[in-house]
PDB file of C-alpha atoms in Angstrom:
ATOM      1  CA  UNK A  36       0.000   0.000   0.000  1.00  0.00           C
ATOM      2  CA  UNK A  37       1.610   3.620  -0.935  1.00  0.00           C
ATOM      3  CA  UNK A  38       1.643   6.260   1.414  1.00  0.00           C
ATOM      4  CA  UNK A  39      -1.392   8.237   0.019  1.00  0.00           C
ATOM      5  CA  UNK A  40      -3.353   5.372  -0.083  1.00  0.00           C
ATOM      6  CA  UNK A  41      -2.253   4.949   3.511  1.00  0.00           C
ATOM      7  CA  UNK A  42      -3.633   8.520   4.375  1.00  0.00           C
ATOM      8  CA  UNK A  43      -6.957   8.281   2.570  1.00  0.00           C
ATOM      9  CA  UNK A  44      -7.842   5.587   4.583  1.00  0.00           C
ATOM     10  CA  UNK A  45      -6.816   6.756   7.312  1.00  0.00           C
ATOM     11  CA  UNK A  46      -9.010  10.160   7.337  1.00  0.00           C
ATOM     12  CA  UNK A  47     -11.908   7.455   6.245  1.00  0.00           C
ATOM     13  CA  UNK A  48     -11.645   5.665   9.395  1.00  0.00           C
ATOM     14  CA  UNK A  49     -11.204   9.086  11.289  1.00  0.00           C
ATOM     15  CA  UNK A  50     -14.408  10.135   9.495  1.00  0.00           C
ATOM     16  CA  UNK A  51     -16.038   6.597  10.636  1.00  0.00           C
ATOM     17  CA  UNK A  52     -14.930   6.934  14.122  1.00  0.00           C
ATOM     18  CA  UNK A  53     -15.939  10.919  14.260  1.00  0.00           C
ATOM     19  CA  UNK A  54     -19.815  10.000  12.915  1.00  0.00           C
ATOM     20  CA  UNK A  55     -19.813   6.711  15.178  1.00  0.00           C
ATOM     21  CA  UNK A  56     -18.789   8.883  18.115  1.00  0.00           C
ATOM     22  CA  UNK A  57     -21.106  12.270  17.595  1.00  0.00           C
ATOM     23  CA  UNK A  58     -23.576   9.214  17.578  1.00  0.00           C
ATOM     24  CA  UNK A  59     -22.957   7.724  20.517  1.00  0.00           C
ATOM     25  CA  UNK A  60     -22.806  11.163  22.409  1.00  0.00           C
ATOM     26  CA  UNK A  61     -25.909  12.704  21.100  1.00  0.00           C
ATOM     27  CA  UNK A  62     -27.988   9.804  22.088  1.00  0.00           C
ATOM     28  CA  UNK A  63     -26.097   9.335  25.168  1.00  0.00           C
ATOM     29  CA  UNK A  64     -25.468  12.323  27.040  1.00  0.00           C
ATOM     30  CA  UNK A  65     -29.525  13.440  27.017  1.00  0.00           C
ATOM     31  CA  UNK A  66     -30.442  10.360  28.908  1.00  0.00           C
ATOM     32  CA  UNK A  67     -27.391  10.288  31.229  1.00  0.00           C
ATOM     33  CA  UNK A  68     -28.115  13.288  32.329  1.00  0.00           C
ATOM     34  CA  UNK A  69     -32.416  12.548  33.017  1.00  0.00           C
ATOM     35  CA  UNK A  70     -30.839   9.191  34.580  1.00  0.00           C
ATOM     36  CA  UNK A  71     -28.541  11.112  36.661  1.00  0.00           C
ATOM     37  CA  UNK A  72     -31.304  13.251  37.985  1.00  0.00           C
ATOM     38  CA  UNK A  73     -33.565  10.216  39.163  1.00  0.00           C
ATOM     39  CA  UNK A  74     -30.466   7.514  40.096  1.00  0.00           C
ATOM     40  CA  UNK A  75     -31.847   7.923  43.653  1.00  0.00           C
ATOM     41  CA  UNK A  76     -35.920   7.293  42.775  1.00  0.00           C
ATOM     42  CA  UNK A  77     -34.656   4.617  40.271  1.00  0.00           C
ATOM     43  CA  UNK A  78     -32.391   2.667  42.705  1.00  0.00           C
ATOM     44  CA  UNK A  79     -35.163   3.203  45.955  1.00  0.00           C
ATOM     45  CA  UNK A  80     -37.417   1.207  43.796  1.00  0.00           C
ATOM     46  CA  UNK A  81     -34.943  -1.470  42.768  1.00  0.00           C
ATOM     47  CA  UNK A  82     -34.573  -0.365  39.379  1.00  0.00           C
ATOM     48  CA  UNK A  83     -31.289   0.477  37.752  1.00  0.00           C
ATOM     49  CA  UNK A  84     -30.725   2.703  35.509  1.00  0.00           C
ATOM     50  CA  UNK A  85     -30.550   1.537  31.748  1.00  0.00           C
ATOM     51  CA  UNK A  86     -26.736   1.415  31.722  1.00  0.00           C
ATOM     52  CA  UNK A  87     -26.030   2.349  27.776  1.00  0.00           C
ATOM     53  CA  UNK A  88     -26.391   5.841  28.110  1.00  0.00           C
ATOM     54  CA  UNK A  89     -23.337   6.440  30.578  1.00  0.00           C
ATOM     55  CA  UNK A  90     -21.639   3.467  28.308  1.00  0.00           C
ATOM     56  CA  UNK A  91     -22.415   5.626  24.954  1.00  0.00           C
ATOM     57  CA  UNK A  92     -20.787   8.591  26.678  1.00  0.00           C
ATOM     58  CA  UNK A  93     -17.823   6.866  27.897  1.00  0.00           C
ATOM     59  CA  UNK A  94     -17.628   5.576  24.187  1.00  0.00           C
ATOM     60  CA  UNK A  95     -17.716   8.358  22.597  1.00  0.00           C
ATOM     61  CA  UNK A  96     -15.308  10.303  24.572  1.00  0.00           C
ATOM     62  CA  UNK A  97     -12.813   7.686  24.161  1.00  0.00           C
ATOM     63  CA  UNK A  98     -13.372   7.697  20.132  1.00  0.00           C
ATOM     64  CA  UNK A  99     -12.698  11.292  20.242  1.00  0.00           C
ATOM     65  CA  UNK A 100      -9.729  10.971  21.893  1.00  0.00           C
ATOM     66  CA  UNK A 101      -8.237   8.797  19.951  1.00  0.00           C
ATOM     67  CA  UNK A 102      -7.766  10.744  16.740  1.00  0.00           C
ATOM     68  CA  UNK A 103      -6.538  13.991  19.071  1.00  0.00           C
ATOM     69  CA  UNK A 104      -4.367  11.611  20.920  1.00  0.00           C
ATOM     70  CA  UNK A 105      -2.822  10.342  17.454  1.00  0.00           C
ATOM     71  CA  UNK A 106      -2.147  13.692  16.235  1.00  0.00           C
ATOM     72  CA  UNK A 107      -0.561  14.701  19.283  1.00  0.00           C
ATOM     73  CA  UNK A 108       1.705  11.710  19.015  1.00  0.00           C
ATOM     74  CA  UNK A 109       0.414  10.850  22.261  1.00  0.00           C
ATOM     75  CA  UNK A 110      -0.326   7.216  20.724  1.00  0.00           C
ATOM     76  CA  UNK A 111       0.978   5.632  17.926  1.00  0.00           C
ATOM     77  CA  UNK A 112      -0.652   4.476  14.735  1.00  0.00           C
ATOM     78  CA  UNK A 113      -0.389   0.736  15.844  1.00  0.00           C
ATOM     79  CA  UNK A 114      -1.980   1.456  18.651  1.00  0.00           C
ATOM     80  CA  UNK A 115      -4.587   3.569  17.911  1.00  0.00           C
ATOM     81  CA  UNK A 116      -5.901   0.918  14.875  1.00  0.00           C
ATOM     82  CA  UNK A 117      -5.871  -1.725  17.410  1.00  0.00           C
ATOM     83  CA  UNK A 118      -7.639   0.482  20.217  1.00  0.00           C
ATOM     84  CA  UNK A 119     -10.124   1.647  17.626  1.00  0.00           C
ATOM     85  CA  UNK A 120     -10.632  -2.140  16.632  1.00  0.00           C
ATOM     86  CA  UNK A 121     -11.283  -3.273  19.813  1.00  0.00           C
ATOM     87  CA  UNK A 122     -13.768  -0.125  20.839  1.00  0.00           C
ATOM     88  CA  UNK A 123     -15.884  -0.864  17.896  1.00  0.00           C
ATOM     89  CA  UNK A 124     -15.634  -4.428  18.188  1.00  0.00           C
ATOM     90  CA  UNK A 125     -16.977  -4.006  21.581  1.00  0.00           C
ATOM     91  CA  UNK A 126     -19.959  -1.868  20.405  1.00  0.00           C
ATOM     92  CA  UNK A 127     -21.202  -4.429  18.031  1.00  0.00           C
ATOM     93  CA  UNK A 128     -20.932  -7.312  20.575  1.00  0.00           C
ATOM     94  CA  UNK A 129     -22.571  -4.968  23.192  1.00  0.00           C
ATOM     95  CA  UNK A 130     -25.547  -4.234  21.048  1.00  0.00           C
ATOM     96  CA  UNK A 131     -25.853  -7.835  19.911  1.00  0.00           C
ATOM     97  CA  UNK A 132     -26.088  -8.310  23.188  1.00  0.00           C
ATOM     98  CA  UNK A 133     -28.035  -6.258  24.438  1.00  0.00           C
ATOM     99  CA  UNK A 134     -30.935  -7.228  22.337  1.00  0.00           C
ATOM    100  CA  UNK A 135     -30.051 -10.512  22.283  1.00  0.00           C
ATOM    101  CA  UNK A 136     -31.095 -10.878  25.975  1.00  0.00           C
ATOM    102  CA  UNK A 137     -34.271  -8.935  26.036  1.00  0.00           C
ATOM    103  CA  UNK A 138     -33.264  -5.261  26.017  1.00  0.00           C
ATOM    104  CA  UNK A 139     -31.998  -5.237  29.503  1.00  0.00           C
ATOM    105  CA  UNK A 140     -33.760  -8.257  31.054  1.00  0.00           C
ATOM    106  CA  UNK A 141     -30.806  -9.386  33.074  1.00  0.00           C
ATOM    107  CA  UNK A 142     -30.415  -6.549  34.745  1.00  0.00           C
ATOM    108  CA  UNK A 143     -33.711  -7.091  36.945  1.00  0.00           C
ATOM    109  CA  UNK A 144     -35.529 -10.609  36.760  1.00  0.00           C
ATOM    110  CA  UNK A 145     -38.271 -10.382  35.125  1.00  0.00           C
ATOM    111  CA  UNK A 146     -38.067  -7.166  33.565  1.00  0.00           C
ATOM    112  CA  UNK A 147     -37.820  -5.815  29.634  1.00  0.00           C
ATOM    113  CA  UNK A 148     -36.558  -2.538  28.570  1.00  0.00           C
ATOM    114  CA  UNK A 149     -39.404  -1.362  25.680  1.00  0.00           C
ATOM    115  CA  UNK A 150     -37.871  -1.379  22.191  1.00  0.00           C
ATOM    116  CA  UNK A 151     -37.285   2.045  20.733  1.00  0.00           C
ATOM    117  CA  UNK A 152     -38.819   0.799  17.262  1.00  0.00           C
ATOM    118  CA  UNK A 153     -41.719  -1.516  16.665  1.00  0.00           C
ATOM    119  CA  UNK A 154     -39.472  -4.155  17.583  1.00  0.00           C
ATOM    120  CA  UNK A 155     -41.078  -6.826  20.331  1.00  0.00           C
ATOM    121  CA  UNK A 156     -40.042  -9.594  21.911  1.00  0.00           C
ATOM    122  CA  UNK A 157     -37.070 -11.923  19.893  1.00  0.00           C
ATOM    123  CA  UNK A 158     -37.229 -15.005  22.064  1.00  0.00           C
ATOM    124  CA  UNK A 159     -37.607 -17.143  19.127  1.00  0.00           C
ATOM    125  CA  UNK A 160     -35.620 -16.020  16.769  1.00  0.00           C
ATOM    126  CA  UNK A 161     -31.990 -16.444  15.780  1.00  0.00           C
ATOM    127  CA  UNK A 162     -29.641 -14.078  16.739  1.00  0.00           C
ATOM    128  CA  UNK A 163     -28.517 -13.628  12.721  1.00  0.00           C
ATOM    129  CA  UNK A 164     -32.429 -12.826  12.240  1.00  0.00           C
ATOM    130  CA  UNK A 165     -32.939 -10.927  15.358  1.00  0.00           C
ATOM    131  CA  UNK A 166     -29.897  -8.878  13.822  1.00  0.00           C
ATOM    132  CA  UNK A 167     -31.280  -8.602  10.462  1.00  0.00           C
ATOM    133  CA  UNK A 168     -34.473  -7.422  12.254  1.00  0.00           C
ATOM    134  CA  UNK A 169     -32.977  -4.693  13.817  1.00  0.00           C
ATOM    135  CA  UNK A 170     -31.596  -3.716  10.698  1.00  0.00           C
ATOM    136  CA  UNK A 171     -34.656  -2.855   9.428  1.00  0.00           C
ATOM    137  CA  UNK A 172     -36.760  -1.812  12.354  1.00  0.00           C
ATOM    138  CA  UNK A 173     -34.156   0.230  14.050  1.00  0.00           C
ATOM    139  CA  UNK A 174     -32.790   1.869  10.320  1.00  0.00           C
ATOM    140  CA  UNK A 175     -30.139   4.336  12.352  1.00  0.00           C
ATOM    141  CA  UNK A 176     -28.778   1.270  14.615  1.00  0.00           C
ATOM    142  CA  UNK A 177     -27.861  -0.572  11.550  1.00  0.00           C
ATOM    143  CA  UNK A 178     -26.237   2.086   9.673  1.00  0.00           C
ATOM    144  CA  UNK A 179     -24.270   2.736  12.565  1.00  0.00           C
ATOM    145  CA  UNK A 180     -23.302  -0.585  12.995  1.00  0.00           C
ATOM    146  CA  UNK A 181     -22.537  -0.952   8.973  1.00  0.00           C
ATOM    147  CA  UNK A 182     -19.945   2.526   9.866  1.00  0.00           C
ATOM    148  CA  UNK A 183     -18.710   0.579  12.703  1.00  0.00           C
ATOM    149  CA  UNK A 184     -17.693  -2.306  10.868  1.00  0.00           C
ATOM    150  CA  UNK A 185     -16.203  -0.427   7.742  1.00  0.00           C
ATOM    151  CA  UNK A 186     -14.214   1.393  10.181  1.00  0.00           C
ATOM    152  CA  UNK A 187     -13.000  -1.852  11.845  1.00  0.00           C
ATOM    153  CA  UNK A 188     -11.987  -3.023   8.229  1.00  0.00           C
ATOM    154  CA  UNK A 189     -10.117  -0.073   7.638  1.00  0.00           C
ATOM    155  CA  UNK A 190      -7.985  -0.140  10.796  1.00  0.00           C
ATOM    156  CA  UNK A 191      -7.847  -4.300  10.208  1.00  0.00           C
ATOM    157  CA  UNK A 192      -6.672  -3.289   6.870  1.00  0.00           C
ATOM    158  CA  UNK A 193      -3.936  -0.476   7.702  1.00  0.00           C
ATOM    159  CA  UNK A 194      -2.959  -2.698  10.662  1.00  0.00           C
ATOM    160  CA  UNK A 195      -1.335  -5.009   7.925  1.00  0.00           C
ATOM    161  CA  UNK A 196      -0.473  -2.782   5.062  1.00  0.00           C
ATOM    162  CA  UNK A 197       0.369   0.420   6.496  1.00  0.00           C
ATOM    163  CA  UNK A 198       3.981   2.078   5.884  1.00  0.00           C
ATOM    164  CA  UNK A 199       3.850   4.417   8.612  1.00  0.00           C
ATOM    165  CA  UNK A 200       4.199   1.037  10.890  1.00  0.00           C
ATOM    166  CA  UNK A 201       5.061  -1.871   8.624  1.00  0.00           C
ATOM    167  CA  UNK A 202       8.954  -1.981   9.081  1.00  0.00           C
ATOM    168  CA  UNK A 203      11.422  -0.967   6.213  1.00  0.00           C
ATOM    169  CA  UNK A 204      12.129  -4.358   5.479  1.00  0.00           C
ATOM    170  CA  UNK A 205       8.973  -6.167   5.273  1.00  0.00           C
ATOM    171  CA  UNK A 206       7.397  -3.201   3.155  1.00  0.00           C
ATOM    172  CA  UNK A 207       8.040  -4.967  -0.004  1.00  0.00           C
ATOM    173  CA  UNK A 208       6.092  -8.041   1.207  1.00  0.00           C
ATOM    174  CA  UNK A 209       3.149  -6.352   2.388  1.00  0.00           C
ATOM    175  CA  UNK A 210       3.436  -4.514  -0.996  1.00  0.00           C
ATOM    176  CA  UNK A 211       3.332  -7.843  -2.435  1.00  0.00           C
ATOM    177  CA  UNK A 212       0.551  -9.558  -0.594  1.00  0.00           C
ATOM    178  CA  UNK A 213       2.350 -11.292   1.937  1.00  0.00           C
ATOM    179  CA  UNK A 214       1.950  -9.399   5.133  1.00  0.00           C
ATOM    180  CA  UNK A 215       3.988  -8.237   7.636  1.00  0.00           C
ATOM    181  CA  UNK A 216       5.363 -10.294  10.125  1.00  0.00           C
ATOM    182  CA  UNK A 217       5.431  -7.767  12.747  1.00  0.00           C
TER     183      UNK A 217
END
């Protein structure tokens, strides 16, 4: 991979990250905040708060970190793909599942967060068609999940065939499809 190619891809997954992110924060930090405000109603009745909000937050500020940090050179390039990997990684297993197990169900027995969609109960369907469902019930999860993993494939990608952090020596393999061993 040249170096330009190196740099498009790299303000693609920035771009990825950025809209994943301003996601994450705008539908977080409203409801954090109204949670916040009744944690001590909420708790005196034995129910927790739905824990995503403060989780989206805590997401989102760590995704917009990451490209500051970067051009700071408070973090490498290496790093940052792999942190930015595992971060989104994290969000699609979290929201897998989360509505895998009844939008919040284990968090009090016998109790199910409403969907935010016309979504209903999923206990008999597979979780590849309770994920498809979503897709189309809940349009703005699944395109955030589609940016999510095209930004993972991006930093998978520039993991291996970056020249910023592919040693001298092994760039001509990665150039020629082997990979670096690094």
């Amino acid at each position: 991979m040249d170096s330009r190619t190196a740099r498009v891809l790299r303000g693609a997954a920035a771009t990825l990250v950025f809209a994943t992110a301003a996601f994450h924060l705008w539908w977080g930090l409203p409801r954090s905040i109204i949670y916040l405000q009744a944690l001590e109603s909420l708790t005196g009745r034995g129910l927790p708060p739905d824990p995503r909000p403060f989780l989206f937050v805590a997401m989102a500020a760590l995704l917009f970190a990451g490209p500051y940090l970067v051009t700071r050179r408070v973090v490498g390039l290496r790093d940052a793909y792999i942190a930015g990997t595992v971060v989104l990684l994290a969000s699609v297993v979290a929201w897998v599942f989360w509505h895998t197990t009844g939008h919040g169900a284990f968090l009090v027995d016998g109790f199910s967060a409403p969907s935010t969609g016309g979504g209903g109960h999923h206990h008999d369907q597979s979780t590849v068609a309770l994920v498809l469902d979503h897709f189309v019930v809940e349009p703005v999860e699944g395109i955030v999940k589609i940016i999510e993993l095209s930004a993972i494939a991006i930093f998978v990608t520039l993991l291996w065939r970056d020249p910023a952090i592919i040693p001298e020596g092994d760039r001509s393999r990665a150039d020629a499809g082997e990979g670096a061993d690094s």
